[in-house]
Amino acid sequence: MRILLLLCLLALGNAKPYRPIKVMDFMKNYEIMMADSSDEDNDDDDDDDNDNDDYDDEDEDCPAGCHCLPQVVQCSDKGLISVPEKIPEDTVLIDLQNNDITEIKEDDFKGLNKLYGLFLINNKISKIHPKAFRNMDHLKLLYLSYNLLTEIPANLPPNVFELRFHENKINRIQKDAFKGLRKLHVLELGANPLANSGIELGAFNGVSSLYVGIAEAKLTAIPKDLPSSITELSLDYNRIIKVEVEDLIRYKNLQRLGLGFNQIKFVENGSFISIPNIRELHLDNNRLKKVPPGLNSLRYLQVIFLHGNKISSVGVNDFCPISPTVKKNLYTGISLFANPVKYWNIQPYTFRCVTGRRGVQLGNFRK
């Protein structure tokens, strides 16, 4: 269930343009998780959604101008300049998307100890009080994307599962910025003006995240101090110019690595030995002149994107093991189109470890 939820959360958060999220989808996940964690049988609760289809706008416990359902407060698209008052203490989800909130004050969420999800996407928040998230021990989802934050807020909720800071103005991640967040699985920092020099040593101390996204930033190299637990790393649309052996040594659990749309000219031999579990590797739209070395030793690699480079030749052993006795998962996708390589010069035996013809995309090179 945790893996399924993680995949759902990633899918919901990967879209680049701002799109309002559907809070009730998260409520369904919350109810499933609560049901899974409970040992009690609720056989009498058969009226799941019969009474919850209509918003209760006139409830005296509902903040003015907002829509309320049991444990859900929706105040999106209301032109709010601050967090509304009198939010019920049993609230589980708060939707404050697409408003004009500029600041999160110390007591804005005081007493909301049952809060599971807080959605502050697409506001104008530049300041968050250091005590704004105190006593939020049940908060799992904190969405602060599309705001004006310049650094990571202090004292984040200790049990948060997912943090999203996509498209703020963060140019610095201070040491111990995520200290104590041992349950964090998803950390999205993409589309911020973040350079390698802005990531302080020890910034990710104590974090065991599975996914880290720093796409569309100002990175010129793969950061070397990210959580060692990550299984997915997105660094697309940066300014990375090369991949060296030492860049990936820390990330032995990586299964998906995104390095597309960078300026990579060189991949040092042996760079991928440190990530033996890699399944999907994106190196498309870079400046590579040859297929990176070492791909044929990656047993589990099934998808490799190399289109949009300057590759002029492909060797017969670039993708598949030399020895037929070496075990290798079959590729389901190899993309080489939009390269100057003459595809008719590539020997068919080159793709002997691919599922079939449709697993290879070549096409013509066009300037």
Short mmCIF file of C-alpha atoms in Angstrom, two decimals:
data_model
loop_
_atom_site.label_atom_id
_atom_site.label_comp_id
_atom_site.label_asym_id
_atom_site.label_seq_id
_atom_site.Cartn_x
_atom_site.Cartn_y
_atom_site.Cartn_z
CA MET A 1 0.00 0.00 0.00
CA ARG A 2 2.83 2.44 0.80
CA ILE A 3 4.48 1.88 -2.59
CA LEU A 4 1.14 2.32 -4.41
CA LEU A 5 0.47 5.56 -2.55
CA LEU A 6 3.99 6.80 -3.32
CA LEU A 7 3.47 6.22 -7.05
CA CYS A 8 0.12 8.03 -6.93
CA LEU A 9 1.68 11.02 -5.17
CA LEU A 10 4.50 11.21 -7.69
CA ALA A 11 2.07 11.11 -10.58
CA LEU A 12 -0.01 13.90 -9.07
CA GLY A 13 2.96 16.17 -8.50
CA ASN A 14 5.05 15.83 -11.64
CA ALA A 15 3.11 18.17 -13.95
CA LYS A 16 5.08 21.33 -14.75
CA PRO A 17 2.30 23.91 -15.20
CA TYR A 18 0.25 24.69 -12.12
CA ARG A 19 -2.81 22.53 -11.98
CA PRO A 20 -5.15 22.56 -8.97
CA ILE A 21 -5.03 19.27 -7.13
CA LYS A 22 -8.19 17.40 -6.19
CA VAL A 23 -8.19 17.30 -2.43
CA MET A 24 -10.85 14.61 -2.22
CA ASP A 25 -8.51 12.19 -3.99
CA PHE A 26 -6.15 12.57 -1.05
CA MET A 27 -9.04 12.10 1.35
CA LYS A 28 -9.73 8.71 -0.22
CA ASN A 29 -6.08 7.73 0.28
CA TYR A 30 -6.27 8.94 3.87
CA GLU A 31 -9.36 6.84 4.54
CA ILE A 32 -7.68 3.78 3.03
CA MET A 33 -4.62 4.27 5.19
CA MET A 34 -6.71 4.72 8.30
CA ALA A 35 -8.63 1.55 7.47
CA ASP A 36 -5.39 -0.36 6.95
CA SER A 37 -3.93 0.83 10.24
CA SER A 38 -7.05 0.00 12.27
CA ASP A 39 -7.66 -3.43 13.82
CA GLU A 40 -11.37 -2.82 14.21
CA ASP A 41 -13.96 -4.15 11.77
CA ASN A 42 -16.41 -1.49 10.65
CA ASP A 43 -19.02 -3.69 9.03
CA ASP A 44 -21.82 -1.25 9.84
CA ASP A 45 -20.31 1.66 7.87
CA ASP A 46 -21.88 0.91 4.51
CA ASP A 47 -23.07 4.45 3.74
CA ASP A 48 -19.64 5.60 2.56
CA ASP A 49 -20.46 8.59 0.35
CA ASN A 50 -24.23 8.81 0.53
CA ASP A 51 -24.28 11.74 2.90
CA ASN A 52 -21.04 13.46 1.89
CA ASP A 53 -21.74 14.64 -1.63
CA ASP A 54 -22.87 18.17 -0.74
CA TYR A 55 -20.70 20.84 0.78
CA ASP A 56 -21.88 22.34 4.03
CA ASP A 57 -21.46 26.05 3.31
CA GLU A 58 -23.67 27.22 6.15
CA ASP A 59 -22.04 25.25 8.96
CA GLU A 60 -21.19 27.68 11.73
CA ASP A 61 -17.93 25.80 12.28
CA CYS A 62 -16.85 26.35 8.69
CA PRO A 63 -14.58 29.39 8.05
CA ALA A 64 -16.35 32.23 6.30
CA GLY A 65 -16.42 31.86 2.53
CA CYS A 66 -15.04 28.31 2.57
CA HIS A 67 -16.68 24.99 1.75
CA CYS A 68 -16.63 22.23 4.33
CA LEU A 69 -17.08 18.50 4.46
CA PRO A 70 -16.47 16.33 7.51
CA GLN A 71 -12.76 16.84 8.34
CA VAL A 72 -12.14 18.75 5.09
CA VAL A 73 -11.93 22.53 4.66
CA GLN A 74 -11.71 23.89 1.12
CA CYS A 75 -10.82 27.55 0.71
CA SER A 76 -9.19 27.56 -2.71
CA ASP A 77 -9.66 30.40 -5.23
CA LYS A 78 -11.11 32.81 -2.67
CA GLY A 79 -8.66 35.69 -2.98
CA LEU A 80 -7.56 35.17 0.62
CA ILE A 81 -4.61 37.23 1.87
CA SER A 82 -4.23 35.22 5.09
CA VAL A 83 -5.16 31.85 6.52
CA PRO A 84 -8.84 31.95 7.61
CA GLU A 85 -9.72 31.79 11.28
CA LYS A 86 -11.84 29.22 13.16
CA ILE A 87 -10.78 26.13 11.27
CA PRO A 88 -12.36 23.12 13.07
CA GLU A 89 -9.89 21.26 15.27
CA ASP A 90 -10.82 17.86 13.80
CA THR A 91 -9.81 18.97 10.28
CA VAL A 92 -7.74 16.44 8.38
CA LEU A 93 -7.25 18.27 5.05
CA ILE A 94 -7.02 22.01 4.36
CA ASP A 95 -7.12 23.30 0.79
CA LEU A 96 -5.79 26.86 0.43
CA GLN A 97 -4.67 26.67 -3.18
CA ASN A 98 -4.63 29.61 -5.56
CA ASN A 99 -5.02 32.49 -3.14
CA ASP A 100 -2.96 35.58 -2.28
CA ILE A 101 -1.62 34.51 1.11
CA THR A 102 1.74 36.18 1.76
CA GLU A 103 2.69 34.88 5.20
CA ILE A 104 2.09 31.92 7.52
CA LYS A 105 1.87 33.20 11.08
CA GLU A 106 2.66 31.39 14.31
CA ASP A 107 -0.94 30.62 15.27
CA ASP A 108 -2.52 30.14 11.83
CA PHE A 109 -2.82 26.38 12.40
CA LYS A 110 -2.84 26.31 16.18
CA GLY A 111 -4.76 23.37 17.63
CA LEU A 112 -4.98 21.48 14.33
CA ASN A 113 -3.21 18.44 15.72
CA LYS A 114 -5.08 15.94 13.50
CA LEU A 115 -4.08 17.57 10.23
CA TYR A 116 -2.95 15.10 7.57
CA GLY A 117 -2.65 17.28 4.45
CA LEU A 118 -1.98 21.01 4.04
CA PHE A 119 -2.15 22.44 0.50
CA LEU A 120 -0.79 25.98 0.09
CA ILE A 121 0.03 25.77 -3.62
CA ASN A 122 0.06 28.90 -5.79
CA ASN A 123 0.01 31.66 -3.22
CA LYS A 124 2.48 34.48 -2.53
CA ILE A 125 4.04 33.09 0.62
CA SER A 126 7.50 34.46 1.35
CA LYS A 127 7.60 34.02 5.13
CA ILE A 128 6.69 31.14 7.45
CA HIS A 129 6.96 31.52 11.22
CA PRO A 130 9.39 29.01 12.83
CA LYS A 131 6.59 27.72 15.07
CA ALA A 132 3.86 27.57 12.43
CA PHE A 133 3.97 23.76 12.22
CA ARG A 134 4.34 22.95 15.91
CA ASN A 135 2.39 19.98 17.27
CA MET A 136 1.57 18.79 13.74
CA ASP A 137 2.68 15.24 14.43
CA HIS A 138 0.13 13.72 12.04
CA LEU A 139 0.85 15.95 9.04
CA LYS A 140 1.98 13.79 6.12
CA LEU A 141 1.51 16.03 3.06
CA LEU A 142 2.81 19.60 2.92
CA TYR A 143 2.52 21.33 -0.47
CA LEU A 144 4.16 24.75 -0.76
CA SER A 145 4.82 24.83 -4.51
CA TYR A 146 4.42 28.00 -6.58
CA ASN A 147 5.17 30.50 -3.83
CA LEU A 148 7.95 33.01 -3.06
CA LEU A 149 10.02 31.18 -0.44
CA THR A 150 13.77 31.78 -0.58
CA GLU A 151 14.82 29.01 1.81
CA ILE A 152 13.46 25.90 3.50
CA PRO A 153 11.15 26.75 6.45
CA ALA A 154 12.42 25.91 9.92
CA ASN A 155 10.95 23.18 12.14
CA LEU A 156 9.07 21.22 9.52
CA PRO A 157 6.51 18.63 10.76
CA PRO A 158 8.49 15.62 12.05
CA ASN A 159 6.42 12.88 10.41
CA VAL A 160 5.84 14.48 7.04
CA PHE A 161 5.73 11.98 4.18
CA GLU A 162 5.86 14.36 1.23
CA LEU A 163 7.26 17.88 0.85
CA ARG A 164 6.83 19.94 -2.30
CA PHE A 165 8.60 23.27 -2.90
CA HIS A 166 8.38 23.29 -6.70
CA GLU A 167 8.88 26.70 -8.30
CA ASN A 168 9.69 28.98 -5.42
CA LYS A 169 12.77 31.22 -5.18
CA ILE A 170 14.88 28.89 -3.06
CA ASN A 171 18.59 29.45 -3.72
CA ARG A 172 19.93 27.99 -0.49
CA ILE A 173 19.39 24.82 1.51
CA GLN A 174 20.93 25.26 4.91
CA LYS A 175 22.62 22.55 6.98
CA ASP A 176 20.11 20.31 8.80
CA ALA A 177 17.26 21.88 6.82
CA PHE A 178 15.38 18.58 6.94
CA LYS A 179 16.70 17.35 10.28
CA GLY A 180 14.50 14.77 11.96
CA LEU A 181 12.36 14.03 8.90
CA ARG A 182 13.03 10.29 9.00
CA LYS A 183 9.72 9.37 7.36
CA LEU A 184 10.09 11.68 4.36
CA HIS A 185 9.65 9.78 1.07
CA VAL A 186 9.09 12.52 -1.52
CA LEU A 187 11.04 15.78 -1.70
CA GLU A 188 10.37 18.08 -4.65
CA LEU A 189 12.66 21.09 -5.09
CA GLY A 190 12.45 21.59 -8.85
CA ALA A 191 12.22 24.92 -10.66
CA ASN A 192 14.13 26.85 -8.01
CA PRO A 193 17.28 28.94 -8.71
CA LEU A 194 19.36 26.41 -6.76
CA ALA A 195 23.04 25.98 -7.61
CA ASN A 196 25.46 23.41 -6.20
CA SER A 197 27.01 26.10 -4.01
CA GLY A 198 23.61 26.74 -2.46
CA ILE A 199 23.37 23.23 -1.00
CA GLU A 200 25.25 23.31 2.29
CA LEU A 201 27.13 20.23 3.48
CA GLY A 202 24.80 18.29 5.77
CA ALA A 203 21.63 19.80 4.33
CA PHE A 204 20.06 16.34 4.09
CA ASN A 205 21.30 14.93 7.39
CA GLY A 206 18.94 12.28 8.76
CA VAL A 207 16.71 12.15 5.68
CA SER A 208 15.77 8.79 4.17
CA SER A 209 13.81 10.02 1.16
CA LEU A 210 13.01 7.71 -1.77
CA TYR A 211 12.48 10.47 -4.35
CA VAL A 212 14.34 13.76 -4.76
CA GLY A 213 13.57 16.17 -7.57
CA ILE A 214 15.82 19.13 -8.41
CA ALA A 215 14.97 19.59 -12.06
CA GLU A 216 14.93 23.02 -13.76
CA ALA A 217 17.50 24.47 -11.36
CA LYS A 218 21.05 25.81 -11.84
CA LEU A 219 23.05 22.71 -11.00
CA THR A 220 26.33 22.26 -12.88
CA ALA A 221 27.10 18.85 -11.35
CA ILE A 222 25.27 15.98 -9.68
CA PRO A 223 24.95 16.86 -5.97
CA LYS A 224 27.00 14.46 -3.84
CA ASP A 225 25.30 14.88 -0.47
CA LEU A 226 21.70 13.89 -1.20
CA PRO A 227 20.04 11.13 0.90
CA SER A 228 21.79 7.80 0.23
CA SER A 229 18.40 6.05 0.34
CA ILE A 230 16.98 7.58 -2.84
CA THR A 231 15.59 5.26 -5.49
CA GLU A 232 14.61 8.04 -7.90
CA LEU A 233 16.52 11.23 -8.69
CA SER A 234 15.33 13.87 -11.15
CA LEU A 235 17.97 16.37 -12.33
CA ASP A 236 16.59 17.14 -15.78
CA TYR A 237 16.83 20.66 -17.26
CA ASN A 238 19.96 21.73 -15.41
CA ARG A 239 23.48 22.74 -16.54
CA ILE A 240 25.35 19.55 -15.72
CA ILE A 241 28.31 19.09 -18.06
CA LYS A 242 29.72 15.68 -17.07
CA VAL A 243 29.19 12.53 -15.01
CA GLU A 244 32.13 11.27 -12.97
CA VAL A 245 32.70 8.08 -10.95
CA GLU A 246 32.42 9.87 -7.62
CA ASP A 247 29.08 11.48 -8.51
CA LEU A 248 26.94 8.37 -7.97
CA ILE A 249 28.91 6.36 -5.39
CA ARG A 250 26.53 7.42 -2.62
CA TYR A 251 23.34 6.41 -4.44
CA LYS A 252 23.54 2.62 -4.61
CA ASN A 253 19.74 2.19 -4.44
CA LEU A 254 18.93 4.29 -7.50
CA GLN A 255 16.39 2.76 -9.86
CA ARG A 256 15.58 5.82 -11.97
CA LEU A 257 17.93 8.68 -12.84
CA GLY A 258 16.86 11.71 -14.87
CA LEU A 259 19.66 13.72 -16.50
CA GLY A 260 17.87 14.79 -19.66
CA PHE A 261 18.15 18.31 -21.07
CA ASN A 262 21.53 19.10 -19.56
CA GLN A 263 24.88 19.87 -21.25
CA ILE A 264 26.60 16.54 -20.60
CA LYS A 265 29.54 15.91 -22.93
CA PHE A 266 31.39 13.24 -20.98
CA VAL A 267 30.55 10.19 -18.88
CA GLU A 268 33.58 8.74 -17.10
CA ASN A 269 34.09 5.01 -17.47
CA GLY A 270 32.81 3.23 -14.35
CA SER A 271 30.36 5.95 -13.37
CA PHE A 272 27.37 3.60 -13.44
CA ILE A 273 28.99 0.71 -11.55
CA SER A 274 27.81 2.31 -8.29
CA ILE A 275 24.13 2.08 -9.31
CA PRO A 276 23.70 -1.61 -10.17
CA ASN A 277 19.93 -1.55 -9.56
CA ILE A 278 19.18 1.18 -12.09
CA ARG A 279 16.11 0.42 -14.24
CA GLU A 280 15.62 3.66 -16.15
CA LEU A 281 18.25 6.16 -17.25
CA HIS A 282 17.52 9.45 -19.03
CA LEU A 283 20.46 11.06 -20.85
CA ASP A 284 18.50 12.53 -23.74
CA ASN A 285 19.05 16.01 -25.13
CA ASN A 286 22.64 16.39 -24.04
CA ARG A 287 25.93 16.67 -25.99
CA LEU A 288 27.21 13.10 -25.86
CA LYS A 289 29.26 11.98 -28.87
CA LYS A 290 29.15 8.29 -28.01
CA VAL A 291 27.10 5.81 -26.02
CA PRO A 292 28.18 6.10 -22.35
CA PRO A 293 30.46 3.26 -21.25
CA GLY A 294 29.29 0.59 -18.84
CA LEU A 295 25.65 0.27 -19.88
CA ASN A 296 26.22 -3.36 -20.86
CA SER A 297 27.12 -4.23 -17.26
CA LEU A 298 23.83 -2.94 -15.78
CA ARG A 299 21.81 -6.10 -15.33
CA TYR A 300 18.48 -4.46 -14.51
CA LEU A 301 18.59 -1.52 -16.93
CA GLN A 302 15.52 -1.70 -19.17
CA VAL A 303 15.00 1.86 -20.45
CA ILE A 304 17.76 4.15 -21.72
CA PHE A 305 17.05 7.49 -23.41
CA LEU A 306 19.89 8.80 -25.58
CA HIS A 307 17.99 10.75 -28.23
CA GLY A 308 18.87 14.34 -29.02
CA ASN A 309 22.64 13.94 -28.57
CA LYS A 310 25.60 13.97 -31.01
CA ILE A 311 26.22 10.23 -31.11
CA SER A 312 27.80 9.31 -34.45
CA SER A 313 28.41 5.58 -33.96
CA VAL A 314 27.08 2.67 -31.91
CA GLY A 315 29.22 -0.33 -31.00
CA VAL A 316 27.97 -3.89 -31.06
CA ASN A 317 28.55 -4.30 -27.31
CA ASP A 318 27.44 -0.86 -26.11
CA PHE A 319 24.17 -2.11 -24.63
CA CYS A 320 24.40 -5.88 -24.16
CA PRO A 321 26.86 -8.12 -22.28
CA ILE A 322 29.66 -9.54 -24.38
CA SER A 323 29.18 -13.02 -22.96
CA PRO A 324 25.80 -14.68 -23.70
CA THR A 325 25.98 -16.43 -20.33
CA VAL A 326 25.78 -13.15 -18.39
CA LYS A 327 22.25 -12.57 -17.12
CA LYS A 328 20.60 -9.35 -18.28
CA ASN A 329 17.01 -8.10 -18.12
CA LEU A 330 15.79 -7.36 -21.63
CA TYR A 331 15.50 -3.72 -22.64
CA THR A 332 11.99 -2.45 -23.29
CA GLY A 333 13.17 0.90 -24.66
CA ILE A 334 16.35 2.28 -26.25
CA SER A 335 15.98 5.67 -27.93
CA LEU A 336 18.68 6.88 -30.32
CA PHE A 337 16.75 9.10 -32.69
CA ALA A 338 17.85 12.68 -33.38
CA ASN A 339 21.54 11.65 -33.41
CA PRO A 340 23.91 11.84 -36.40
CA VAL A 341 24.47 8.07 -36.31
CA LYS A 342 23.62 6.29 -39.58
CA TYR A 343 21.21 3.70 -38.37
CA TRP A 344 21.86 1.42 -41.36
CA ASN A 345 25.47 1.08 -40.15
CA ILE A 346 24.39 -0.32 -36.78
CA GLN A 347 24.68 -4.08 -36.69
CA PRO A 348 21.42 -5.86 -35.79
CA TYR A 349 23.30 -7.94 -33.21
CA THR A 350 23.78 -4.70 -31.22
CA PHE A 351 20.21 -5.01 -29.94
CA ARG A 352 20.27 -8.72 -29.10
CA CYS A 353 19.09 -8.04 -25.53
CA VAL A 354 16.04 -5.95 -26.51
CA THR A 355 12.48 -7.29 -26.29
CA GLY A 356 11.81 -6.63 -29.99
CA ARG A 357 12.07 -4.14 -32.83
CA ARG A 358 9.66 -1.76 -31.19
CA GLY A 359 12.00 -1.51 -28.25
CA VAL A 360 14.50 0.51 -30.31
CA GLN A 361 13.80 3.97 -31.72
CA LEU A 362 16.30 5.19 -34.30
CA GLY A 363 14.87 7.45 -37.01
CA ASN A 364 16.71 10.00 -39.10
CA PHE A 365 18.99 12.73 -37.81
CA ARG A 366 17.84 16.23 -38.56
CA LYS A 367 19.80 19.37 -37.80
#
